[in-house]
mmCIF file of C-alpha atoms in Angstrom:
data_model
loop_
_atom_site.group_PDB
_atom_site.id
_atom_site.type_symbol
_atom_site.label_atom_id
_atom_site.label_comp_id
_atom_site.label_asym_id
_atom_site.label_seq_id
_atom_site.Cartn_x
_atom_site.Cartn_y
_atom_site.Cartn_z
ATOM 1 C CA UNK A 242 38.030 49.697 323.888
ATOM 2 C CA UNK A 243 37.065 46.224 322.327
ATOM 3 C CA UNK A 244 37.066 43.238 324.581
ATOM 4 C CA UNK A 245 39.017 40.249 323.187
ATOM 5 C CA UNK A 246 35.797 38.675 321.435
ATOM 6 C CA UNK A 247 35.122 41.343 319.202
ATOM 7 C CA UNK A 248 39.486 41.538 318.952
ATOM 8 C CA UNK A 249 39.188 37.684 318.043
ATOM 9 C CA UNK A 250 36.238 37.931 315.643
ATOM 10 C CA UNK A 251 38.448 40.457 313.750
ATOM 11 C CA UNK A 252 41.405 37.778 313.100
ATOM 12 C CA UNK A 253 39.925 36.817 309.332
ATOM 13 C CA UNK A 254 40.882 40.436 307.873
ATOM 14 C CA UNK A 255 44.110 40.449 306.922
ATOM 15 C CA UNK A 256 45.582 43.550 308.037
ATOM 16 C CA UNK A 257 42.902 44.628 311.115
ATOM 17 C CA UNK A 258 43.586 40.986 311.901
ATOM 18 C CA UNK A 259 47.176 41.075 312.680
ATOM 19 C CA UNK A 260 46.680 44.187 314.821
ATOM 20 C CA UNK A 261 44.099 42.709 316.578
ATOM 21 C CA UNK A 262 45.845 39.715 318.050
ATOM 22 C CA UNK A 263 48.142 41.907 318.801
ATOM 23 C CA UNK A 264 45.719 43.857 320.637
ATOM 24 C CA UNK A 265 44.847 40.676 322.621
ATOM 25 C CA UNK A 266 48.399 39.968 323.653
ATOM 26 C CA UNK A 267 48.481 43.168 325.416
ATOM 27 C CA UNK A 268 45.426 42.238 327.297
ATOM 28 C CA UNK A 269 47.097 38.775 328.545
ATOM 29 C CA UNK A 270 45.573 36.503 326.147
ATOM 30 C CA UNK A 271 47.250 34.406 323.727
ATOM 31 C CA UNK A 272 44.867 33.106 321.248
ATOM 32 C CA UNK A 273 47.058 32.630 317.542
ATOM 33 C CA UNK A 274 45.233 33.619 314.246
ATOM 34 C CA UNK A 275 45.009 29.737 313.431
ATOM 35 C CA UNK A 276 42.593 29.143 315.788
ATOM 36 C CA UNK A 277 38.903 28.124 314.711
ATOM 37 C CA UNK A 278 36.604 29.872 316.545
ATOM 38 C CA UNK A 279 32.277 29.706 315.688
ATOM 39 C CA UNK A 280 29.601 32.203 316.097
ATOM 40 C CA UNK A 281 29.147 33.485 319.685
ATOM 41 C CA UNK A 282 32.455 32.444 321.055
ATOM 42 C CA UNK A 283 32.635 34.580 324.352
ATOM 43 C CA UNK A 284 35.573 35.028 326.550
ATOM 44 C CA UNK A 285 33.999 36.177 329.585
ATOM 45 C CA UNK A 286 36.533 38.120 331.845
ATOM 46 C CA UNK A 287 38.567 39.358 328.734
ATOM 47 C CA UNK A 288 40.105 35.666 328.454
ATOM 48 C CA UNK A 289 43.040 37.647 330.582
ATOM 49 C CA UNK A 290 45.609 34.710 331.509
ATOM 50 C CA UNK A 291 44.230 32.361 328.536
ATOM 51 C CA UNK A 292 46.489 30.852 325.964
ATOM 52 C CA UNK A 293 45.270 28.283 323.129
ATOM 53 C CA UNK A 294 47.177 25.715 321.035
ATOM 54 C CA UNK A 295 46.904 26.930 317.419
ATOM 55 C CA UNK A 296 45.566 23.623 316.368
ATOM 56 C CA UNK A 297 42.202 24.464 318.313
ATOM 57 C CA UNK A 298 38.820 24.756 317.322
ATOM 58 C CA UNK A 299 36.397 26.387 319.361
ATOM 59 C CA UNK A 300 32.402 25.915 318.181
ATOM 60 C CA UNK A 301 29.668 27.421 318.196
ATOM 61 C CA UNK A 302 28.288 29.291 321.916
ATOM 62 C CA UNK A 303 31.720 28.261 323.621
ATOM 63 C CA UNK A 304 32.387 30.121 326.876
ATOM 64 C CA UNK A 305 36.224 30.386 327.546
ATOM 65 C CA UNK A 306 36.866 32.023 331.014
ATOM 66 C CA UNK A 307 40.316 33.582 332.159
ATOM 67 C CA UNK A 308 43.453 31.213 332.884
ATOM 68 C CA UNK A 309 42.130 28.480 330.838
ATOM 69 C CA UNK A 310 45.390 26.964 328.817
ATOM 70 C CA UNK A 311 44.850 24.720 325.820
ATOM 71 C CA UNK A 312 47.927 22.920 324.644
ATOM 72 C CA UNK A 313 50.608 19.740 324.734
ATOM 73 C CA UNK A 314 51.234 17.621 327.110
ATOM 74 C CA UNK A 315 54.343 16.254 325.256
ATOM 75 C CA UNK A 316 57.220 18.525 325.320
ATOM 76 C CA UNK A 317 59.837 17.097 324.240
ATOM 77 C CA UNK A 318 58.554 16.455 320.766
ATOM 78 C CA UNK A 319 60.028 18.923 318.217
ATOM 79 C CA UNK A 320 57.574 21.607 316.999
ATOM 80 C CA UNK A 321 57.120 19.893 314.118
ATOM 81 C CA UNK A 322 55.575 16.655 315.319
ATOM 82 C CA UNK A 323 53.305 19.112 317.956
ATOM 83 C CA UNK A 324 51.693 20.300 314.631
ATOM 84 C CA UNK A 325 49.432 17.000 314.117
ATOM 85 C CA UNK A 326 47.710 17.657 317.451
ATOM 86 C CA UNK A 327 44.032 19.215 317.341
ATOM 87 C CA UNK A 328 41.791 20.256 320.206
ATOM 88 C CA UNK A 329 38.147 20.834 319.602
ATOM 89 C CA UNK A 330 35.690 22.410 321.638
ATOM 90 C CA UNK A 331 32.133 21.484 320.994
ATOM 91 C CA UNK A 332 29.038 23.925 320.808
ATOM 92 C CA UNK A 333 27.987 25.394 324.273
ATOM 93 C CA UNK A 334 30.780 23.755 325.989
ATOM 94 C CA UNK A 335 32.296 25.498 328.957
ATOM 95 C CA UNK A 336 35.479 25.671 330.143
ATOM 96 C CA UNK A 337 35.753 27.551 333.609
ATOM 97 C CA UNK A 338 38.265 29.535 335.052
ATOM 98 C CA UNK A 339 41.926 27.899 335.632
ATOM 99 C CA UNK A 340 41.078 24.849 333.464
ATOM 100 C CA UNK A 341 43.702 23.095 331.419
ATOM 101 C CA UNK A 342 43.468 20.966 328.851
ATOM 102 C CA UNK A 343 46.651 18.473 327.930
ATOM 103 C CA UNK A 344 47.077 16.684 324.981
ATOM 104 C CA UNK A 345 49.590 13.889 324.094
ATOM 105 C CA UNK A 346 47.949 12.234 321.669
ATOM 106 C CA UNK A 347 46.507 13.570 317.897
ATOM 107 C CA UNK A 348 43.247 14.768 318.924
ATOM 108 C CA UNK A 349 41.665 15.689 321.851
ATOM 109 C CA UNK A 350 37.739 16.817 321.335
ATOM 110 C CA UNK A 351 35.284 18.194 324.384
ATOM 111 C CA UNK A 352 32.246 17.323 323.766
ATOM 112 C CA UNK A 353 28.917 19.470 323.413
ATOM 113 C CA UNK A 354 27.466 20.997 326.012
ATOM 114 C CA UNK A 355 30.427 19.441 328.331
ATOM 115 C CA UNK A 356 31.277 21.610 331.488
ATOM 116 C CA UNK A 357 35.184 21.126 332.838
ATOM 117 C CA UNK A 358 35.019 22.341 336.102
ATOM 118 C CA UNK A 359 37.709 24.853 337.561
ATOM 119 C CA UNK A 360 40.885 24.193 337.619
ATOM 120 C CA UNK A 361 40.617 20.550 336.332
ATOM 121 C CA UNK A 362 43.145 19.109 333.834
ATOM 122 C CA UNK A 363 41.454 17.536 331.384
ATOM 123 C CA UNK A 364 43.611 15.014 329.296
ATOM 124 C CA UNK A 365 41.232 12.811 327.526
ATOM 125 C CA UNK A 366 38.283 13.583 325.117
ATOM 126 C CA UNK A 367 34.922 13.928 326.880
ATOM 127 C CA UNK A 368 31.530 13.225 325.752
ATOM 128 C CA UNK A 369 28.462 15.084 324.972
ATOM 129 C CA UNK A 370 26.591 16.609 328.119
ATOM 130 C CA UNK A 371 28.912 15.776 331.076
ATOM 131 C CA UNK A 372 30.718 17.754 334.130
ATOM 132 C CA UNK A 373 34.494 16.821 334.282
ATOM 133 C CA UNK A 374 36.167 18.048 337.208
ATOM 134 C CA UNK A 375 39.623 16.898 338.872
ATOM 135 C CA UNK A 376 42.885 16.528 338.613
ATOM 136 C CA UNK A 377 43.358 14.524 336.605
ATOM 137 C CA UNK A 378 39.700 15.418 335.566
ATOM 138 C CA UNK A 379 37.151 12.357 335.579
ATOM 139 C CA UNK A 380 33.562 12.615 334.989
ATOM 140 C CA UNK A 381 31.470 13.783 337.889
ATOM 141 C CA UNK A 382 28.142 13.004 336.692
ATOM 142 C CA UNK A 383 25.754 13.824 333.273
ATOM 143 C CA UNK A 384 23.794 16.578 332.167
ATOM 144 C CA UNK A 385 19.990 15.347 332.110
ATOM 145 C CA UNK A 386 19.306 16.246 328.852
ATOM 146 C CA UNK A 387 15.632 14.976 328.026
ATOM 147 C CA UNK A 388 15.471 13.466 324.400
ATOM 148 C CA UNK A 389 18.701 13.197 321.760
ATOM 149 C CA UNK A 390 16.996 15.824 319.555
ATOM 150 C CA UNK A 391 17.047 18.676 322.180
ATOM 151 C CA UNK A 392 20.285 20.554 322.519
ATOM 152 C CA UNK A 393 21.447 22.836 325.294
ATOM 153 C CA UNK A 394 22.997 25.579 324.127
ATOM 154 C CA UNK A 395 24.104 28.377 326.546
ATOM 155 C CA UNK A 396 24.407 31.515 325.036
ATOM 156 C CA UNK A 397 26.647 34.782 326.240
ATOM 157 C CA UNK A 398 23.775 36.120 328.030
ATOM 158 C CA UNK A 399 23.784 33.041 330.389
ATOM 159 C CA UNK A 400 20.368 31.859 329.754
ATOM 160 C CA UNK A 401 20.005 27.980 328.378
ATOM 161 C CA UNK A 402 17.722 27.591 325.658
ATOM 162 C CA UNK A 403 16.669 24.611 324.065
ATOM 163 C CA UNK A 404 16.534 23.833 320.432
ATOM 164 C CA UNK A 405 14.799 20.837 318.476
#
């Protein structure tokens, strides 16, 4: 069987594509076609219980664990209106098991590198190389990242490399 990010990279062929998100429903996931996801998106678990916004964009080296929800925090707003909203994940962010992450506003962006912890609610944009953790989730302290040329990326393996 395929697990749900080899399902997910097959979304951009038209055909395959519809049968695979239909594949990933059955496995618990809701993750629409309209979502943006980057090279080495990895959904650790099977993304079982997960369900993204279709406005969302998820970069490059994103981990997603299981029961992490991405979506609106304003519900009585027609679906209409709910379609200016936009969520992006930044490269070799990580969002752990059971987090959620509210939006009421038009955008909502996590930034690189950005851990929110389990089960926070996050409902404000982060910045690059922090732990958020909480509810509602505040910022628990920085990643020491040495100089602003070095990124941390953290691959699907689990190792952290860094790149100039």
């Amino acid at each position: 069987m395929f697990s749900v990010s080899a399902l997910v990279r097959l979304y951009r062929y038209p055909i395959i594509g519809h049968l695979a998100q239909r594949m990933v429903l059955r496995r618990g996931a809701d993750i629409p076609r309209s979502v943006k996801i980057g090279h080495r998106v990895s959904f650790p678990h099977n993304a079982l219980g997960t369900v993204l916004h279709p406005g969302t964009t998820l970069e490059d080296y994103v981990k997603v664990y299981q029961n992490v929800t991405i979506g609106r925090g304003n519900i009585w707003l027609d679906y209409h209106a709910e379609s200016r909203l936009r969520f992006t994940v930044k490269m070799g962010a990580i969002l752990c098991a059971g987090c959620k992450i509210i939006c009421s506003e038009d955008e909502l962006v996590v930034g690189k590198n950005t851990v929110i912890a389990a089960n926070a609610m996050l409902t404000r944009s982060t910045g690059d190389n922090e732990i958020w953790a909480g509810i509602p989730a505040r910022k628990i302290r920085d990643l020491g990242v040495g100089s602003e040329q070095t990124t941390i990326i953290n691959s699907p393996s689990g190792k952290t490399f860094e790149i100039d």
